[in-house]
Short mmCIF file of C-alpha atoms in Angstrom, two decimals:
data_model
loop_
_atom_site.label_atom_id
_atom_site.label_comp_id
_atom_site.label_asym_id
_atom_site.label_seq_id
_atom_site.Cartn_x
_atom_site.Cartn_y
_atom_site.Cartn_z
CA MET O 1 32.48 -17.13 12.31
CA PHE O 2 29.06 -18.57 11.47
CA GLU O 3 27.07 -15.96 13.47
CA PRO O 4 26.10 -13.92 10.35
CA PHE O 5 24.43 -16.97 8.78
CA TRP O 6 22.36 -17.71 11.87
CA LYS O 7 21.37 -14.04 12.22
CA GLU O 8 20.19 -14.10 8.63
CA VAL O 9 18.00 -17.17 9.00
CA GLY O 10 16.37 -15.52 12.01
CA ASN O 11 13.38 -17.17 13.62
CA SER O 12 13.54 -20.28 11.46
CA ALA O 13 16.26 -21.49 13.81
CA THR O 14 14.53 -20.39 17.00
CA VAL O 15 13.27 -22.95 19.51
CA VAL O 16 10.59 -22.34 22.14
CA ILE O 17 10.23 -24.97 24.85
CA PRO O 18 7.20 -24.54 27.13
CA GLY O 19 7.89 -24.87 30.81
CA TRP O 20 5.90 -28.09 31.13
CA GLN O 21 7.74 -29.93 28.34
CA LYS O 22 10.93 -32.08 28.53
CA MET O 23 10.73 -32.49 32.29
CA SER O 24 11.46 -36.20 32.54
CA TYR O 25 14.93 -37.77 32.56
CA PHE O 26 13.81 -40.16 29.81
CA SER O 27 13.57 -39.51 26.12
CA ASP O 28 13.15 -43.05 24.77
CA PRO O 29 12.93 -45.68 27.56
CA LYS O 30 13.09 -48.53 25.03
CA ASN O 31 16.50 -47.38 23.71
CA PHE O 32 19.59 -48.28 25.75
CA CYS O 33 20.59 -44.69 25.06
CA TRP O 34 17.40 -43.70 26.84
CA PHE O 35 18.34 -40.00 27.01
CA LEU O 36 18.67 -39.60 23.22
CA GLU O 37 15.93 -37.38 21.85
CA PRO O 38 14.45 -39.09 18.72
CA GLU O 39 14.08 -35.70 17.06
CA PHE O 40 17.79 -35.05 17.37
CA ALA O 41 18.74 -38.55 16.21
CA ASN O 42 16.51 -38.22 13.12
CA GLU O 43 17.97 -34.85 12.11
CA ALA O 44 21.57 -36.03 12.60
CA LEU O 45 20.98 -39.05 10.39
CA ARG O 46 19.18 -36.90 7.85
CA LEU O 47 22.13 -34.50 7.58
CA HIS O 48 24.63 -37.33 7.26
CA ARG O 49 22.52 -38.74 4.41
CA ILE O 50 22.46 -35.37 2.61
CA VAL O 51 26.16 -34.64 3.04
CA GLY O 52 27.40 -38.20 2.55
CA ASN O 53 30.15 -38.01 5.18
CA ALA O 54 29.36 -41.12 7.20
CA VAL O 55 27.85 -44.56 6.90
CA THR O 56 24.79 -44.66 9.18
CA ASP O 57 23.18 -47.97 8.33
CA ASP O 58 23.34 -50.54 11.16
CA ARG O 59 24.82 -47.96 13.55
CA HIS O 60 23.80 -47.02 17.09
CA ILE O 61 23.63 -43.32 17.96
CA ILE O 62 24.94 -42.16 21.31
CA VAL O 63 24.48 -38.53 22.26
CA GLY O 64 26.97 -36.80 24.59
CA VAL O 65 27.96 -33.48 26.09
CA GLY O 66 30.18 -32.56 23.14
CA SER O 67 32.96 -34.74 21.77
CA THR O 68 34.90 -34.57 25.01
CA GLN O 69 32.42 -36.66 26.96
CA LEU O 70 32.06 -39.07 24.02
CA ILE O 71 35.83 -39.62 23.93
CA HIS O 72 35.76 -40.45 27.63
CA ALA O 73 32.83 -42.76 27.00
CA ALA O 74 34.60 -44.53 24.15
CA LEU O 75 37.78 -45.01 26.19
CA PHE O 76 35.68 -46.48 28.98
CA ALA O 77 33.77 -48.76 26.61
CA LEU O 78 36.92 -50.09 24.93
CA SER O 79 38.82 -50.68 28.18
CA SER O 80 38.52 -53.51 30.65
CA THR O 81 37.76 -53.06 34.34
CA GLU O 82 39.57 -56.34 35.03
CA ALA O 83 42.80 -55.76 33.10
CA ARG O 84 46.01 -55.80 35.12
CA GLN O 85 47.46 -52.88 33.18
CA PRO O 86 45.67 -49.82 31.74
CA VAL O 87 45.21 -49.75 27.99
CA ASN O 88 47.51 -47.35 26.13
CA VAL O 89 45.86 -44.39 24.39
CA ILE O 90 47.77 -43.04 21.43
CA SER O 91 47.39 -40.63 18.53
CA ALA O 92 49.72 -39.64 15.69
CA ALA O 93 51.48 -36.31 16.23
CA PRO O 94 50.54 -33.59 15.70
CA TYR O 95 47.52 -34.72 17.64
CA TYR O 96 44.59 -32.77 19.16
CA SER O 97 45.98 -31.12 22.27
CA MET O 98 43.14 -32.30 24.51
CA TYR O 99 43.67 -36.02 23.88
CA SER O 100 46.45 -36.38 26.44
CA SER O 101 44.48 -34.39 29.02
CA ILE O 102 41.30 -36.40 28.43
CA ALA O 103 43.16 -39.69 28.81
CA ASP O 104 45.04 -38.72 31.98
CA PHE O 105 42.70 -36.30 33.78
CA MET O 106 40.80 -38.95 35.76
CA LYS O 107 43.97 -40.91 36.65
CA SER O 108 42.02 -43.98 35.61
CA GLY O 109 43.39 -47.44 36.11
CA MET O 110 41.62 -48.48 32.89
CA PHE O 111 43.54 -46.34 30.37
CA ARG O 112 46.53 -44.01 30.17
CA TRP O 113 48.07 -41.61 27.65
CA ALA O 114 50.99 -43.20 25.77
CA GLY O 115 51.82 -40.45 23.27
CA ASP O 116 52.57 -40.43 19.54
CA ALA O 117 51.10 -43.39 17.70
CA ALA O 118 53.95 -43.30 15.16
CA ALA O 119 56.45 -43.89 17.96
CA PHE O 120 54.39 -46.45 19.85
CA ASN O 121 56.24 -49.73 20.40
CA GLY O 122 53.90 -51.33 22.89
CA ASP O 123 51.83 -54.47 22.61
CA ASP O 124 48.35 -54.84 21.11
CA ASN O 125 46.75 -53.30 24.20
CA PHE O 126 46.07 -49.84 22.73
CA ILE O 127 43.32 -47.46 21.61
CA GLU O 128 44.31 -45.16 18.75
CA LEU O 129 42.50 -41.86 18.44
CA VAL O 130 42.33 -40.92 14.75
CA CYS O 131 41.31 -37.31 14.06
CA SER O 132 40.34 -36.77 10.41
CA PRO O 133 40.50 -34.07 9.17
CA ASN O 134 43.22 -33.67 11.78
CA ASN O 135 43.20 -30.93 14.38
CA PRO O 136 45.60 -29.05 14.19
CA ASP O 137 46.92 -29.47 10.62
CA GLY O 138 43.81 -30.32 8.58
CA GLU O 139 45.27 -33.51 7.03
CA ILE O 140 43.08 -36.48 6.23
CA ARG O 141 44.20 -39.26 8.53
CA GLU O 142 44.13 -43.01 8.69
CA ALA O 143 45.17 -45.20 11.60
CA VAL O 144 48.93 -45.38 12.01
CA CYS O 145 49.23 -48.59 14.03
CA GLY O 146 48.67 -51.54 11.75
CA ASN O 147 48.12 -54.03 14.53
CA GLU O 148 44.59 -55.24 14.05
CA ALA O 149 44.31 -56.27 17.67
CA GLY O 150 44.20 -52.62 18.75
CA LYS O 151 41.05 -50.54 18.92
CA ARG O 152 40.36 -47.24 17.18
CA VAL O 153 38.16 -44.20 17.70
CA HIS O 154 37.68 -41.86 14.75
CA ASP O 155 37.13 -38.23 15.63
CA MET O 156 35.35 -36.81 12.58
CA ALA O 157 34.50 -33.39 14.05
CA TYR O 158 35.74 -31.51 10.96
CA TYR O 159 34.54 -33.89 8.27
CA TRP O 160 31.96 -31.44 6.92
CA PRO O 161 31.85 -29.70 3.51
CA GLN O 162 32.82 -26.22 4.72
CA TYR O 163 36.21 -27.57 5.77
CA THR O 164 37.14 -30.33 3.36
CA PRO O 165 35.87 -32.20 0.25
CA MET O 166 33.48 -35.11 0.97
CA ARG O 167 35.49 -37.90 -0.63
CA ARG O 168 33.37 -40.83 0.59
CA PRO O 169 31.23 -41.76 3.55
CA ALA O 170 33.46 -42.55 6.52
CA ASP O 171 32.96 -46.14 7.65
CA HIS O 172 34.56 -46.91 11.02
CA ASP O 173 33.60 -48.75 14.19
CA ILE O 174 33.28 -45.57 16.30
CA MET O 175 32.86 -42.12 14.67
CA LEU O 176 32.46 -38.94 16.68
CA PHE O 177 30.80 -35.74 15.55
CA THR O 178 29.95 -32.49 17.31
CA VAL O 179 27.54 -29.60 16.73
CA SER O 180 30.25 -27.11 17.72
CA LYS O 181 32.31 -27.80 14.57
CA ALA O 182 29.45 -28.78 12.26
CA THR O 183 27.30 -25.67 12.84
CA GLY O 184 29.33 -23.35 15.13
CA HIS O 185 27.11 -23.86 18.20
CA ALA O 186 29.83 -24.71 20.67
CA GLY O 187 27.81 -23.51 23.67
CA THR O 188 25.03 -26.03 22.97
CA ARG O 189 27.44 -28.77 24.09
CA ILE O 190 26.06 -31.59 21.95
CA GLY O 191 28.00 -34.32 20.15
CA TRP O 192 27.08 -37.71 18.87
CA ALA O 193 28.71 -41.02 18.10
CA LEU O 194 27.93 -43.54 15.37
CA VAL O 195 28.84 -46.91 16.82
CA LYS O 196 28.84 -50.25 14.98
CA ASP O 197 29.02 -52.67 17.92
CA ALA O 198 25.92 -52.79 20.16
CA GLU O 199 27.84 -53.73 23.31
CA VAL O 200 30.32 -50.88 22.88
CA ALA O 201 27.42 -48.51 22.32
CA ARG O 202 25.72 -49.82 25.45
CA LYS O 203 28.85 -49.26 27.54
CA MET O 204 29.25 -45.74 26.14
CA GLY O 205 25.65 -44.97 27.06
CA LYS O 206 26.22 -46.37 30.53
CA PHE O 207 29.27 -44.12 31.05
CA ILE O 208 27.19 -41.06 30.16
CA GLU O 209 24.39 -42.22 32.40
CA MET O 210 26.75 -42.52 35.36
CA ASN O 211 28.68 -39.33 34.48
CA THR O 212 25.84 -36.88 33.88
CA ILE O 213 22.61 -38.92 34.10
CA GLY O 214 22.00 -38.33 30.45
CA VAL O 215 22.29 -35.27 28.21
CA SER O 216 20.23 -32.07 28.29
CA LYS O 217 16.99 -32.44 26.41
CA ASP O 218 16.83 -28.70 25.84
CA SER O 219 20.24 -28.73 24.12
CA GLN O 220 19.24 -31.69 21.98
CA VAL O 221 16.04 -29.97 20.87
CA ARG O 222 17.97 -26.85 19.92
CA ALA O 223 20.62 -28.88 18.11
CA ALA O 224 17.88 -30.78 16.21
CA LYS O 225 16.39 -27.49 15.03
CA ILE O 226 19.78 -26.18 13.90
CA LEU O 227 20.50 -29.36 11.95
CA LYS O 228 17.03 -29.23 10.44
CA VAL O 229 17.56 -25.69 9.14
CA ILE O 230 20.76 -26.78 7.45
CA ALA O 231 19.17 -29.89 5.95
CA ASP O 232 16.10 -27.96 4.76
CA GLY O 233 18.41 -25.55 2.94
CA TYR O 234 19.51 -28.41 0.70
CA GLU O 235 16.37 -30.55 0.48
CA LEU O 236 13.40 -28.18 0.28
CA PRO O 237 12.48 -26.70 -3.11
CA ASP O 238 12.79 -23.00 -3.89
CA VAL O 239 15.21 -22.33 -1.05
CA GLU O 240 17.22 -19.13 -1.39
CA ALA O 241 20.95 -19.53 -2.13
CA GLY O 242 21.84 -17.79 1.14
CA SER O 243 20.19 -20.59 3.10
CA LYS O 244 22.86 -23.13 2.12
CA PHE O 245 24.98 -23.24 5.26
CA PHE O 246 27.91 -25.29 3.95
CA HIS O 247 28.29 -23.05 0.91
CA PHE O 248 28.25 -20.00 3.20
CA GLY O 249 30.99 -21.53 5.36
CA ARG O 250 33.15 -22.52 2.42
CA CYS O 251 32.95 -19.12 0.86
CA LEU O 252 33.96 -17.40 4.09
CA LEU O 253 36.78 -19.80 4.83
CA ALA O 254 38.07 -19.60 1.24
CA ASN O 255 38.38 -15.83 1.58
CA ARG O 256 40.12 -16.13 4.96
CA TRP O 257 42.60 -18.71 3.75
CA LYS O 258 43.39 -16.60 0.66
CA ARG O 259 44.14 -13.56 2.84
CA LEU O 260 46.24 -15.59 5.28
CA ARG O 261 48.31 -17.27 2.55
CA GLN O 262 49.02 -13.87 0.99
CA ALA O 263 50.17 -12.45 4.30
CA ILE O 264 52.33 -15.53 5.06
CA GLU O 265 53.92 -15.49 1.62
CA ALA O 266 54.69 -11.78 1.90
CA SER O 267 56.39 -12.27 5.27
CA GLY O 268 58.77 -14.95 4.01
CA ARG O 269 59.23 -16.21 7.56
CA PHE O 270 56.52 -18.84 7.91
CA SER O 271 54.91 -21.66 5.98
CA LEU O 272 51.51 -23.33 5.86
CA PRO O 273 50.41 -26.85 4.78
CA GLN O 274 49.38 -27.29 1.15
CA PHE O 275 46.29 -29.29 0.29
CA PRO O 276 45.43 -30.86 -3.12
CA SER O 277 42.16 -30.07 -4.80
CA GLU O 278 39.90 -33.15 -4.65
CA PHE O 279 36.52 -34.11 -5.98
CA CYS O 280 33.73 -33.45 -3.47
CA LYS O 281 30.72 -35.73 -3.93
CA PHE O 282 28.55 -33.33 -1.97
CA LEU O 283 29.41 -30.27 -4.10
CA GLU O 284 29.75 -32.42 -7.24
CA GLU O 285 32.94 -30.60 -8.21
CA HIS O 286 36.63 -30.38 -7.36
CA ALA O 287 37.09 -28.45 -4.13
CA GLU O 288 39.87 -27.08 -1.94
CA THR O 289 40.47 -27.81 1.74
CA TYR O 290 39.95 -24.96 4.24
CA PRO O 291 40.71 -26.21 7.74
CA GLY O 292 39.25 -24.56 10.81
CA PHE O 293 42.79 -23.96 12.11
CA ALA O 294 46.01 -22.75 10.50
CA TRP O 295 49.02 -24.91 11.33
CA LEU O 296 51.87 -22.48 11.04
CA ARG O 297 55.55 -23.40 10.89
CA CYS O 298 58.36 -20.94 11.51
CA GLU O 299 61.07 -20.91 8.85
CA ASP O 300 63.09 -18.12 10.54
CA GLN O 301 65.92 -19.74 12.47
CA SER O 302 66.26 -16.66 14.72
CA ILE O 303 62.85 -17.43 16.27
CA VAL O 304 63.15 -20.15 18.91
CA ASP O 305 59.57 -20.28 20.18
CA LEU O 306 56.84 -19.24 17.75
CA GLU O 307 54.11 -18.93 20.34
CA VAL O 308 56.20 -16.53 22.42
CA PHE O 309 57.15 -14.57 19.30
CA PHE O 310 53.52 -14.03 18.32
CA LYS O 311 52.64 -12.87 21.84
CA THR O 312 54.97 -9.92 21.30
CA ILE O 313 52.59 -8.61 18.60
CA ASN O 314 49.43 -9.64 20.51
CA ILE O 315 48.54 -12.72 18.47
CA LEU O 316 47.34 -15.59 20.63
CA THR O 317 48.28 -19.05 19.41
CA ARG O 318 48.69 -22.56 20.81
CA SER O 319 52.22 -23.93 20.80
CA GLY O 320 53.18 -27.05 18.84
CA ARG O 321 54.36 -28.52 22.15
CA GLN O 322 50.75 -29.06 23.14
CA PHE O 323 50.24 -31.12 19.98
CA GLY O 324 53.24 -33.41 20.46
CA VAL O 325 55.71 -31.54 18.24
CA GLY O 326 58.20 -28.66 18.60
CA PRO O 327 57.91 -24.93 19.42
CA GLU O 328 58.50 -23.99 15.79
CA TYR O 329 54.81 -24.74 15.20
CA VAL O 330 51.67 -22.95 16.36
CA ARG O 331 47.94 -23.45 15.79
CA ILE O 332 45.85 -20.38 14.99
CA SER O 333 42.05 -20.35 14.85
CA MET O 334 40.39 -19.47 11.54
CA LEU O 335 36.92 -19.43 13.08
CA ASP O 336 36.74 -16.16 15.03
CA ARG O 337 34.41 -13.28 14.23
CA ASP O 338 35.22 -11.15 11.18
CA ALA O 339 36.45 -8.17 13.18
CA ASN O 340 38.94 -10.31 15.15
CA PHE O 341 40.14 -12.08 12.03
CA ASP O 342 40.71 -8.73 10.33
CA VAL O 343 42.90 -7.60 13.29
CA PHE O 344 44.82 -10.87 13.12
CA ILE O 345 45.56 -10.42 9.41
CA LYS O 346 46.63 -6.81 10.00
CA ARG O 347 49.04 -7.79 12.75
CA ILE O 348 50.59 -10.73 10.92
CA SER O 349 50.92 -8.57 7.81
CA SER O 350 52.98 -6.11 9.85
CA LEU O 351 55.78 -8.72 9.92
CA GLU O 352 56.61 -8.19 6.20
#
């Protein structure tokens, strides 16, 4: 969806790395996250400061191969290698569909998937994954389990101004972000964590060291450049209006959500979540919420499985079953290219 913006900025977002540069494993040998490129760390902190979406003071930055590796690293860091039983990993339904796979894929004796946090009746040996704004439904989330003995990881991938109002800087022990959702550069495979506790950060870094021997310097340099272009669009004087990335994204998503809501209302067979307008400190005005995914509920009792139903008109969705709820729900991406989104709207409008 963001391709047109990056085409427009052209060479200002281009990176050239000579063949003799970035050849060592090490970026900063004095940092326990020795593979973190200082240039990337500086630009990530700069953008957080501009947007105001996270507390960065007294935090350690850990870079990873997207959020997926960072979730693995956080689960490792918060678990014990000496515990008799694996720690339970939970998240409130509907939860991000990859959480269960991430927790169980390695068949680790350190942690295991235990399902919906709202239904969890276990002891204080748990890690709660809190996704806010939530994927798939776009809701702002807080931890569900009130037991203070448990541990929490906050997945903040969508807490950026194109998707939701910036209410206040998030302030949690472990906060995860990713370039793929912030800027659209999913193929760069770069994410970062802001971690309060030094020992937890050290363990996360160690996991990444043992898993991939660090993180690509080339990807970090490119990600740093991308973040710099966005930050420059808001900090440098006399910048053209078209250089404001978050405004571009909000405008595009606002139009898409308007078209989708019109089509859904006309059909009379489905419903979408409603979001209140809230004050955005970044925009300095009241703003709407435009999630990166549409969480669609079927209101037509004759349709048993909504994913299967949409397949009959060539609309690909992800079933609610994968998010811990029923088949009356599906998740639909709002982030595809314009041409594909236009086809989607045309097909769903044919159901009137």
